[in-house]
XYZ file of C-alpha atoms in Angstrom:
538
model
C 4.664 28.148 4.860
C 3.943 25.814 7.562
C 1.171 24.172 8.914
C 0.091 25.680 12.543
C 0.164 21.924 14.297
C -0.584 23.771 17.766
C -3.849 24.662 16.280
C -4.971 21.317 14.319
C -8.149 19.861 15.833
C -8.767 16.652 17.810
C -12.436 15.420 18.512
C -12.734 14.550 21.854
C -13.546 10.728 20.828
C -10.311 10.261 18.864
C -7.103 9.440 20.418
C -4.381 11.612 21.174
C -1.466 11.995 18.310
C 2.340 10.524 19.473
C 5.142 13.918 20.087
C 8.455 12.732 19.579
C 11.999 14.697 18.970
C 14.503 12.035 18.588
C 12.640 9.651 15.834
C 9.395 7.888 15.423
C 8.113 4.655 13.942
C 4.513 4.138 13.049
C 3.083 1.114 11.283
C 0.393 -1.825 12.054
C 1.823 -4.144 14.549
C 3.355 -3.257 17.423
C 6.210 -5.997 17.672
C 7.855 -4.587 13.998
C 7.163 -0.986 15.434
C 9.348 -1.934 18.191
C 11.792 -3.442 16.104
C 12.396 -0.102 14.162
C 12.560 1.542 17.382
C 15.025 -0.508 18.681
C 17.051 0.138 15.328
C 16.836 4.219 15.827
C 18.156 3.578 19.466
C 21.130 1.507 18.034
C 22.400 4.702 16.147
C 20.780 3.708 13.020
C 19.047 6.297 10.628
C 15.265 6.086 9.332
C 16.396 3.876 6.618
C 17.404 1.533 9.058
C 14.399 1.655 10.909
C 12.071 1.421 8.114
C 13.974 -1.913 6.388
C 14.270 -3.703 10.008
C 10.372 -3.050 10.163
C 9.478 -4.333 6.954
C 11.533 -7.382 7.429
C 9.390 -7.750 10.724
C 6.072 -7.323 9.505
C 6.691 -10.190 6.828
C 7.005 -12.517 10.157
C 4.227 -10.930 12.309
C 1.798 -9.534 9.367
C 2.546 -12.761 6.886
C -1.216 -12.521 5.636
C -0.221 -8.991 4.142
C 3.346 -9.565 3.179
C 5.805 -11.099 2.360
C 9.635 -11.659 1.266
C 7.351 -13.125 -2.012
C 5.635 -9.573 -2.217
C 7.128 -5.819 -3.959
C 7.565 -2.968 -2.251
C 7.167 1.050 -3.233
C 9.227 3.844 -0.805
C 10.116 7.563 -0.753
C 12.749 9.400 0.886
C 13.594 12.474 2.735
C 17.537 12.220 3.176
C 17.526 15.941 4.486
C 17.623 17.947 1.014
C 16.006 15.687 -2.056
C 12.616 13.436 -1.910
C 14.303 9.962 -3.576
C 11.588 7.648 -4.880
C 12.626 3.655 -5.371
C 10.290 1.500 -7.226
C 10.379 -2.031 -6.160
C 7.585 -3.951 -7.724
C 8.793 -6.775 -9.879
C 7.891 -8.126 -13.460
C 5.930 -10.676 -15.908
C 8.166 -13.930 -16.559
C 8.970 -14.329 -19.682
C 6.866 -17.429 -20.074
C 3.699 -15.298 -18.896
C 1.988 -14.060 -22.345
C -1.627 -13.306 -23.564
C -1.153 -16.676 -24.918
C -0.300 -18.504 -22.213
C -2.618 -17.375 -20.175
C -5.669 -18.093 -22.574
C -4.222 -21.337 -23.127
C -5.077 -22.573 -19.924
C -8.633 -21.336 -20.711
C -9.040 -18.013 -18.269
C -10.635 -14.652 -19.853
C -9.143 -12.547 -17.312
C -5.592 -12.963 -14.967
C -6.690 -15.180 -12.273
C -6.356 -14.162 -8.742
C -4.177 -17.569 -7.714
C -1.620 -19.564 -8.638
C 1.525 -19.547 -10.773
C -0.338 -17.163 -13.329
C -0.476 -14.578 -10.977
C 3.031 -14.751 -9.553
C 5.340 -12.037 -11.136
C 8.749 -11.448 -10.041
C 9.332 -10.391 -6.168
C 10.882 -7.222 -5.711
C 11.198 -6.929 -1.380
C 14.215 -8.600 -0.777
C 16.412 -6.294 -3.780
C 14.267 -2.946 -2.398
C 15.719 -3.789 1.454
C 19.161 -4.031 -0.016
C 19.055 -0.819 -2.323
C 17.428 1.286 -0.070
C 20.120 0.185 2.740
C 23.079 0.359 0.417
C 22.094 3.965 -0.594
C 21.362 5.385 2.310
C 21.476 3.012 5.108
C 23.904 3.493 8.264
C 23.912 0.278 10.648
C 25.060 -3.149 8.937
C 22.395 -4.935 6.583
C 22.515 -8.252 8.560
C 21.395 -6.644 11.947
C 18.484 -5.033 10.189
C 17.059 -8.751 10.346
C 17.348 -9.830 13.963
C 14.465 -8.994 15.445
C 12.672 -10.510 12.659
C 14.699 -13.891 12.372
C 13.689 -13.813 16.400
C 10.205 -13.993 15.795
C 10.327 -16.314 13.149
C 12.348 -19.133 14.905
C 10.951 -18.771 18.232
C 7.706 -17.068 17.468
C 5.166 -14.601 18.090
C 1.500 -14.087 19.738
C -0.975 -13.652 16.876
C -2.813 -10.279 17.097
C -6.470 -9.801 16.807
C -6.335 -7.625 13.152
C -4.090 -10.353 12.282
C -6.134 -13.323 13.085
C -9.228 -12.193 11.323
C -7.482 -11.989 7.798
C -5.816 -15.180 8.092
C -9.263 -16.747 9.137
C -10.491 -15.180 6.106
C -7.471 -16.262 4.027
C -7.655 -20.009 5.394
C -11.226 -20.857 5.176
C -12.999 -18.259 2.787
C -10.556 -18.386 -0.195
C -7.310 -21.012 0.211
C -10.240 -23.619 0.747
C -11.263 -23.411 -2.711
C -7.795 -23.793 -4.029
C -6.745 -27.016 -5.692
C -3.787 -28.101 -7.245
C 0.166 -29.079 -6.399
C 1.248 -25.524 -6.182
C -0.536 -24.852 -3.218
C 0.887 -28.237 -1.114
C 3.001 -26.150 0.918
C 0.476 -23.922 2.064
C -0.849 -25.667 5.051
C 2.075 -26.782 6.773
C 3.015 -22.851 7.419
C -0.301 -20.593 7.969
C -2.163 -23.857 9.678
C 0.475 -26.246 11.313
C -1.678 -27.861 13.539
C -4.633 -28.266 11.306
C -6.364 -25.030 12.348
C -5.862 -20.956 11.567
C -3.436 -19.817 14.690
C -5.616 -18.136 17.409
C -4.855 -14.748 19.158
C -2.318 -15.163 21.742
C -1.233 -18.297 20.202
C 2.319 -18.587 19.254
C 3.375 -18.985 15.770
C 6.395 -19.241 14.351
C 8.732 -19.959 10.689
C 11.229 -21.528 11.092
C 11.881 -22.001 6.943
C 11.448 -18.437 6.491
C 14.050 -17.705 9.096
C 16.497 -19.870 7.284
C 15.278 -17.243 4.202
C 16.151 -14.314 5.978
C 19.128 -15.483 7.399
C 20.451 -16.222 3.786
C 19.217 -12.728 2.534
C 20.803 -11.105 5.249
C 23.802 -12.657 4.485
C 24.678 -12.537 0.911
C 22.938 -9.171 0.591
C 19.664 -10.209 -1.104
C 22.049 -12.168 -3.866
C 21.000 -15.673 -2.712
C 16.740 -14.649 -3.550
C 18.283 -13.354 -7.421
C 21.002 -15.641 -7.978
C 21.294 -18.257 -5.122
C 19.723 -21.156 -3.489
C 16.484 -19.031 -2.938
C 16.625 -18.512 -6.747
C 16.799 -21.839 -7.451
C 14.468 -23.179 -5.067
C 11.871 -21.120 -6.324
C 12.338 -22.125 -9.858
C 12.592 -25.804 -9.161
C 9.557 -25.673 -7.665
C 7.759 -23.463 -10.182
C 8.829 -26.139 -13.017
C 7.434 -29.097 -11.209
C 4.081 -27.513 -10.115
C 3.508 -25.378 -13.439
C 4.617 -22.311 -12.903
C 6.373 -20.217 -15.280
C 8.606 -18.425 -13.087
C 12.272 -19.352 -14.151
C 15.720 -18.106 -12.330
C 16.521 -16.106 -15.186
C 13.098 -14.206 -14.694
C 14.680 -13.470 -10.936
C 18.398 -12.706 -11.754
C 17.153 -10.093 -14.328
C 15.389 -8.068 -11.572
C 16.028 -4.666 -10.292
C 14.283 -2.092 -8.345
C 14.364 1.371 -10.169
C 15.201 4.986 -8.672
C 12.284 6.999 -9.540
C 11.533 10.842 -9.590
C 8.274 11.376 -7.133
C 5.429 13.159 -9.105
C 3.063 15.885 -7.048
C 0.753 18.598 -7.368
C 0.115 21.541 -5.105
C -3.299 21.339 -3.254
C -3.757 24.673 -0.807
C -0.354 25.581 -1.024
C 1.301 21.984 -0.034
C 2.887 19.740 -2.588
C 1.396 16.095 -2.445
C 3.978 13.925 -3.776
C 3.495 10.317 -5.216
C 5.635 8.167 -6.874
C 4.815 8.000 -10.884
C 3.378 4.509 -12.384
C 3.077 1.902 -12.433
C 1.342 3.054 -8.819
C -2.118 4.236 -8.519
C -0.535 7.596 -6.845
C -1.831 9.874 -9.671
C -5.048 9.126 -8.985
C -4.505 10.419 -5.724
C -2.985 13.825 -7.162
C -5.847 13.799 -10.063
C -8.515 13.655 -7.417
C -6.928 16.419 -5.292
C -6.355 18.883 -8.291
C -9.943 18.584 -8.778
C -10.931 19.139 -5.544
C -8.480 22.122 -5.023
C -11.440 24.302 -7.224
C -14.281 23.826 -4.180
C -13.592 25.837 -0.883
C -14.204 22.525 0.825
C -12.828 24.624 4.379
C -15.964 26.416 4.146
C -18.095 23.037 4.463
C -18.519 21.082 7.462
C -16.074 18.436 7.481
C -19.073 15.962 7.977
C -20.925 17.493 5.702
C -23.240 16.092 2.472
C -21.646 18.531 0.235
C -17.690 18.222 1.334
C -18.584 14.085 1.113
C -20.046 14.523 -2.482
C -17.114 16.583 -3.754
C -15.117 14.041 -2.148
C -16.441 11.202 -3.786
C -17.351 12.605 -7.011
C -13.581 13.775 -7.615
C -12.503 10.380 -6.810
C -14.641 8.456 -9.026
C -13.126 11.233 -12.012
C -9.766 10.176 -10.677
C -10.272 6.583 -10.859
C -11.653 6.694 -14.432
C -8.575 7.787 -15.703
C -5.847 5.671 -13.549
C -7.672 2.482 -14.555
C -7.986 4.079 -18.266
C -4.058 5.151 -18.774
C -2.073 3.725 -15.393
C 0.256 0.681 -16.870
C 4.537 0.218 -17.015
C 6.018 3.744 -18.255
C 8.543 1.728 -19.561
C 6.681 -0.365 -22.029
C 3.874 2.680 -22.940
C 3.492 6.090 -22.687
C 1.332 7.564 -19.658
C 0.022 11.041 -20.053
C 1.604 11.682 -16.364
C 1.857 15.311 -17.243
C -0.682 15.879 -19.023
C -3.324 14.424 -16.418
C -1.684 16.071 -13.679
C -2.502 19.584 -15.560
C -4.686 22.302 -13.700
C -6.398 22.281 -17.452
C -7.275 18.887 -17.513
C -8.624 19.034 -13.938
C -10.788 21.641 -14.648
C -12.312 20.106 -17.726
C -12.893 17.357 -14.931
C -14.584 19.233 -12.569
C -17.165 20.620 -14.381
C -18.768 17.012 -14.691
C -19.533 17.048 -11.107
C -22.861 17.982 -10.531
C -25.443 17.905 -8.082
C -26.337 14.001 -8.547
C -23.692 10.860 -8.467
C -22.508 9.940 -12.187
C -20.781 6.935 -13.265
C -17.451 8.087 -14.525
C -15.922 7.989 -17.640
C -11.841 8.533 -18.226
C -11.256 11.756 -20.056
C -8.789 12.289 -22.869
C -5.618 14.525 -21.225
C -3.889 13.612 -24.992
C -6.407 16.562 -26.778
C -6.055 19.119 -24.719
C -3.439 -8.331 2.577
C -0.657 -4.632 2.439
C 1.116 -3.287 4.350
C 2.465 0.494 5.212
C 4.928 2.525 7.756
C 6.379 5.135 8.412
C 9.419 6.155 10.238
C 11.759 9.356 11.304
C 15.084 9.962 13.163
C 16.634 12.959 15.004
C 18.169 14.215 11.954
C 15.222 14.506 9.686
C 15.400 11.598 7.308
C 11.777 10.659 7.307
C 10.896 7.061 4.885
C 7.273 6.968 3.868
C 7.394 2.814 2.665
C 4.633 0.617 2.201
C 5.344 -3.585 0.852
C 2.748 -6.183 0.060
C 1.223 -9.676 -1.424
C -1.358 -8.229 -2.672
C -4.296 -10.119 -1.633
C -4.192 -12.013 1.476
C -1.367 -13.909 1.325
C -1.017 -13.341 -2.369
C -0.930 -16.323 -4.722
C -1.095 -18.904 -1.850
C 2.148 -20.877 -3.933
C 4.010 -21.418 -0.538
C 7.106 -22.564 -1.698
C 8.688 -25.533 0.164
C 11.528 -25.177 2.900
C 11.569 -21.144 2.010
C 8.489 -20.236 4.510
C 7.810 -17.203 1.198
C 4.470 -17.099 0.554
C 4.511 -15.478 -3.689
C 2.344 -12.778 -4.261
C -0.443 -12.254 -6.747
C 0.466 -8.754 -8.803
C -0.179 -10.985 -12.001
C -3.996 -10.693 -11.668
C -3.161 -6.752 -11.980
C -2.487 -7.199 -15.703
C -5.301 -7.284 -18.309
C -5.723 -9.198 -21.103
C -7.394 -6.645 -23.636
C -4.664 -6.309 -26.214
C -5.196 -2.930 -26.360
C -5.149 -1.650 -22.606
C -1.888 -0.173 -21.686
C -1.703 -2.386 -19.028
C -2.128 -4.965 -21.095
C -0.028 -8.340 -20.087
C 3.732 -8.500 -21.858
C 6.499 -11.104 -20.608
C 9.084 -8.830 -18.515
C 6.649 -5.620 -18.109
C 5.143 -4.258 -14.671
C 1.340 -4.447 -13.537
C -0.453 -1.997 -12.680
C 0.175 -1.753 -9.111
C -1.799 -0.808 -5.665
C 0.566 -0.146 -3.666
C 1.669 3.681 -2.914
C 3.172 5.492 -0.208
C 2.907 9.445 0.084
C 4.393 12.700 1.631
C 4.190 16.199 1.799
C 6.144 18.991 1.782
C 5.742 23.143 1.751
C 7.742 25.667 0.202
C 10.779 22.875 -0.089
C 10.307 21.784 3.326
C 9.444 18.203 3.985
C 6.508 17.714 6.548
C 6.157 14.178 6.393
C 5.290 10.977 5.101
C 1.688 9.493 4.934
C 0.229 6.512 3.627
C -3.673 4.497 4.011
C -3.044 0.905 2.511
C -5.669 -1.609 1.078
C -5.989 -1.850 -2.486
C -7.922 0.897 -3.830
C -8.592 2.432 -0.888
C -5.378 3.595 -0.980
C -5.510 6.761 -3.186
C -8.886 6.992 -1.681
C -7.196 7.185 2.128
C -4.443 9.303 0.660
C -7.384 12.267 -0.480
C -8.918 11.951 2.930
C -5.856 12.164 4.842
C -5.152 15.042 2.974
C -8.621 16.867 3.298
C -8.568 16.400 6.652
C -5.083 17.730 7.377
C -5.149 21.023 4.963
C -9.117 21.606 4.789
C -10.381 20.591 8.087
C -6.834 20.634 10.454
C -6.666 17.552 11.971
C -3.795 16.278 13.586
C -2.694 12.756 12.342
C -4.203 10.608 14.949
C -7.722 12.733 14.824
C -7.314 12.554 10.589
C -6.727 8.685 10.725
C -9.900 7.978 13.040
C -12.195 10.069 11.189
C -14.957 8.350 9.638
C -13.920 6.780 6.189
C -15.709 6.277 2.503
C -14.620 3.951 0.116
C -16.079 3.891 -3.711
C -15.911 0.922 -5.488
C -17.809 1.124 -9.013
C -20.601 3.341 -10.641
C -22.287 4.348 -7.726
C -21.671 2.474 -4.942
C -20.047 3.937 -1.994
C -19.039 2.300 1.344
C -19.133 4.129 4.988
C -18.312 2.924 8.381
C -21.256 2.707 10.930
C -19.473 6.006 12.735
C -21.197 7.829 9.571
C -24.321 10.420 10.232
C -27.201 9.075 9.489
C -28.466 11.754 8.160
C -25.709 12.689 5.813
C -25.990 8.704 4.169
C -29.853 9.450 3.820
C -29.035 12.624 1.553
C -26.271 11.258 -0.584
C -28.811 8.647 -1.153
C -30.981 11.634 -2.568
C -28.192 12.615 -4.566
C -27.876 9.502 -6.258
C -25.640 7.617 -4.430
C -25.590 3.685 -3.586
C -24.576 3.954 -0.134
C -23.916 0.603 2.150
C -22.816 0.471 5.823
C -20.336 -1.708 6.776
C -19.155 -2.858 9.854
C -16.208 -4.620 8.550
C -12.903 -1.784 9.186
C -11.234 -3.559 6.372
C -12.507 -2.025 3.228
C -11.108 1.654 4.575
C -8.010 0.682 5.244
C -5.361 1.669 7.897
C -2.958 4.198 8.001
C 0.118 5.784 9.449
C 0.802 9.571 9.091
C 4.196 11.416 10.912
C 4.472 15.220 10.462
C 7.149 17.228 11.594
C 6.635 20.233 13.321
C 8.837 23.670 12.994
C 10.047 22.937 15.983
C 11.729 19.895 14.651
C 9.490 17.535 16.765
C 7.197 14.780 15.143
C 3.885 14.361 15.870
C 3.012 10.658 14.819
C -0.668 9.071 14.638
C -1.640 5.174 13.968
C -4.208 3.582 12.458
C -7.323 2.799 15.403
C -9.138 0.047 13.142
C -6.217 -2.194 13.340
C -3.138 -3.472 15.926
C -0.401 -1.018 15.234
C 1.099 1.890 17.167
C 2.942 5.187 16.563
C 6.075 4.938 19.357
C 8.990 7.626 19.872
C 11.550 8.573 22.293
């Protein structure tokens, strides 16, 4: 079963979707979309491509991550989906206690309490040494380029680090964020577009990285470095807390939703909320609404909120408790879910399935290996702990933990936060289409369901799917569109109960990247509009 691509629709308003046989790359920024490019070109595979990417966009995307930040990826080596989990852990120094010690209620957002272990650099360096083709070292040139002799900030780019700079690092006090400045404002002010910027510490980092094989960021001067510097500013990030990390080989979970398997990786992600939502969804003919329609939107949302419920309720480290994967991924459990959605908005509830700043790309190659990969800080740029004469800016998956004893995702020294982050692909009948991902915190499951609506409900190629008018839900009630929304159709979910707000800022619905392949073997690739990046091919 295949999708008919020669039939998928494309308003005349959106752009036109990328065709490419020999390989594509598809992510935010143009200069790392290049760089993978270049990497296909060179004889490497989509492996290659994807690493020498995400070693680029921590250079020309720094505000969403970073060599300080995790990183989640799937897989298609020809025959298997392989899913790698790189998102790193709690120090063992981080406890319920310590945290309440230093008088906070909840994880805060900044600083050394929100700093858990980074997984990038050990995620590059697994996913190369399992399936990677060209050498690891040459995977980093382009970005070591960049970062000693610099790059042009980009518009997309500019605004967050504005925002980063002087809406939240302003209110930041304390020694662990002296080295802050001296990188993301080193002449006093946030770098404008078209103005060169460059890191010259950080290429030092990736040079080392490159060169031991990610051992010197575990077990080596980066180690140390970082732990020297955590232990004079407060932190409690030690070197033994990095040289016990590892990235973990995961089995992707999916569900089938009109007769394509959606595959996520399992938690600590927020992926099952994306499959929960979808298997709820799958019981409304949806194709026989109007894709801009009251009705398809209130489906939409409604499933999502049900989704959301539970992910927040049961989504924690499934090797410290036990998620009910399975069980809420039943075709039971979803319809016990769907007969709560009604006519008006509710505020969800989770059920009980026991009784009954981010960045994402994408890339392909002439052979079929297709990477669906997606790395981040978390927040813009994370923690804000820059740590001196490294150029790595830490991230902030700490303030993912809670501190309710009795959550699941409760904070424990050495366990996993709940985690963001997911990439996504689909497949038919055992055949891979593609990978797909929509980044930006929680709009990510969110993007994931639309993406997927739009492509196997409405049939919309990628580029038409990705500029499609977007809804985010935050809490309760309250729902998020773009200004591109109908008028109309915002009016009557109002009627139905809905909180509805128009925003102008593109940042709370995310950006995506989708490639699909065709029977044919050729890709067709789109990009996210709202933001710099690109789709290329040859």
């Amino acid at each position: 079963m295949h999708i008919d691509f020669t039939n998928l629709s494309s308003p005349s308003m959106s752009r036109k979707p990328l065709f490419a046989a020999q390989g594509v790359v598809a992510t935010s920024q143009p200069l790392a979309t290049q760089a993978g490019l270049s990497i296909l070109k060179q004889g490497g595979n989509a492996v290659d491509a994807a690493i020498a990417t995400a070693i680029t966009l921590t250079v020309v995307e720094p505000v969403s991550c970073d060599v300080g930040g995790d990183l989640f990826a799937m897989v298609w080596d020809g025959n298997t989906l392989h899913g790698l989990n790189g998102s790193g852990r709690a120090p063992e120094l981080l406890t319920l206690e310590a945290v309440r010690g230093r008088g906070y209620n909840e994880m805060p957002e900044r600083g050394w309490l929100s700093v858990t272990v980074p997984g990038v650099s050990a995620a590059w360096h697994d996913l190369h040494q399992r399936f990677g083709k060209l050498p690891f070292a040459s995977l980093f040139e382009s970005a070591i380029t960049y970062a000693e002799q610099g790059y042009p900030i980009s518009p997309r780019a500019y605004f967050h680090w504005r925002w980063g700079v002087e809406i939240t690092h302003r209110e930041l006090h304390g020694e662990e964020f002296s080295g802050f400045e001296a990188i993301f404002t080193p002449h006093q002010h946030v770098p404008q577009i078209g103005e060169l910027w460059s890191n010259p510490d950080l290429a030092r980092t990736l040079r080392l990285i490159a060169e031991t094989n990610a051992e010197a960021f575990y077990h080596g001067e980066i180690a140390q470095t970082i732990a020297a510097f955590s232990a004079q500013t407060g932190g409690l990030l030690s070197a033994a807390d990095l040289a016990r990390h590892s990235s973990t080989w995961v089995t992707p979970i999916s569900t089938n939703y009109r007769g394509y398997d959606v595959w996520e990786l399992p938690p600590n992600g927020q992926g099952l909320a994306a499959l929960v939502a979808l298997n709820i969804l799958e019981g409304f003919d949806l194709g026989a609404l109007q894709r801009e329609s009251v009705e398809s939107y209130h489906l939409q949302i409604e499933a999502m909120k049900l989704a959301f419920a539970d992910a927040r309720r049961y989504i924690a480290d499934p090797d410290r408790v036990n998620v009910p994967t399975a069980q809420l991924l039943s075709k039971e459990y979803a319809a016990k879910r769907r007969a709560l959605i009604g006519e008006e908005a509710l505020i969800p509830e989770p059920g009980e399935p026991l009784k009954g700043g981010t960045i994402y790309l994408c890339t392909a190659d002439a052979d079929g290996m297709m990477v669906s990969l997606i790395q981040s800080n978390s927040d813009t740029f994370g923690s804000h702990i820059v740590v001196p004469g490294t150029g790595i800016a830490l991230q902030n998956r700490g303030s993912g933990f809670s501190l309710d004893p009795t959550h699941p995702n409760r904070l424990e020294p050495g366990k996993r936060s709940f985690h963001t982050i997911i990439p996504g692909f689909l497949s038919c009948d055992g055949q891979v289409v593609g990978p797909f991902g929509v980044m930006g915190g929680h709009m990510q499951p969110q993007g994931h369901l639309q993406m997927m609506v739009n492509t196997l409900d409405y049939g919309m190629n990628p580029q038409a799917s990705l500029d499609a008018p977007r809804w985010f839900w935050g809490e309760e009630r309250y729902v998020q569109v773009e200004p591109t929304f109908d008028p109309h159709v915002v009016t009557e979910l109002e009627k139905k109960g809905h909180e509805m707000v128009i925003d102008d800022e593109v940042d709370f619905v995310g950006c995506g990247q989708i490639i699909w392949r065709l029977p044919s073997g050729v890709y067709i690739a789109g990009s996210e509009g709202r933001t710099d990046g690109c789709a290329i091919g040859y």
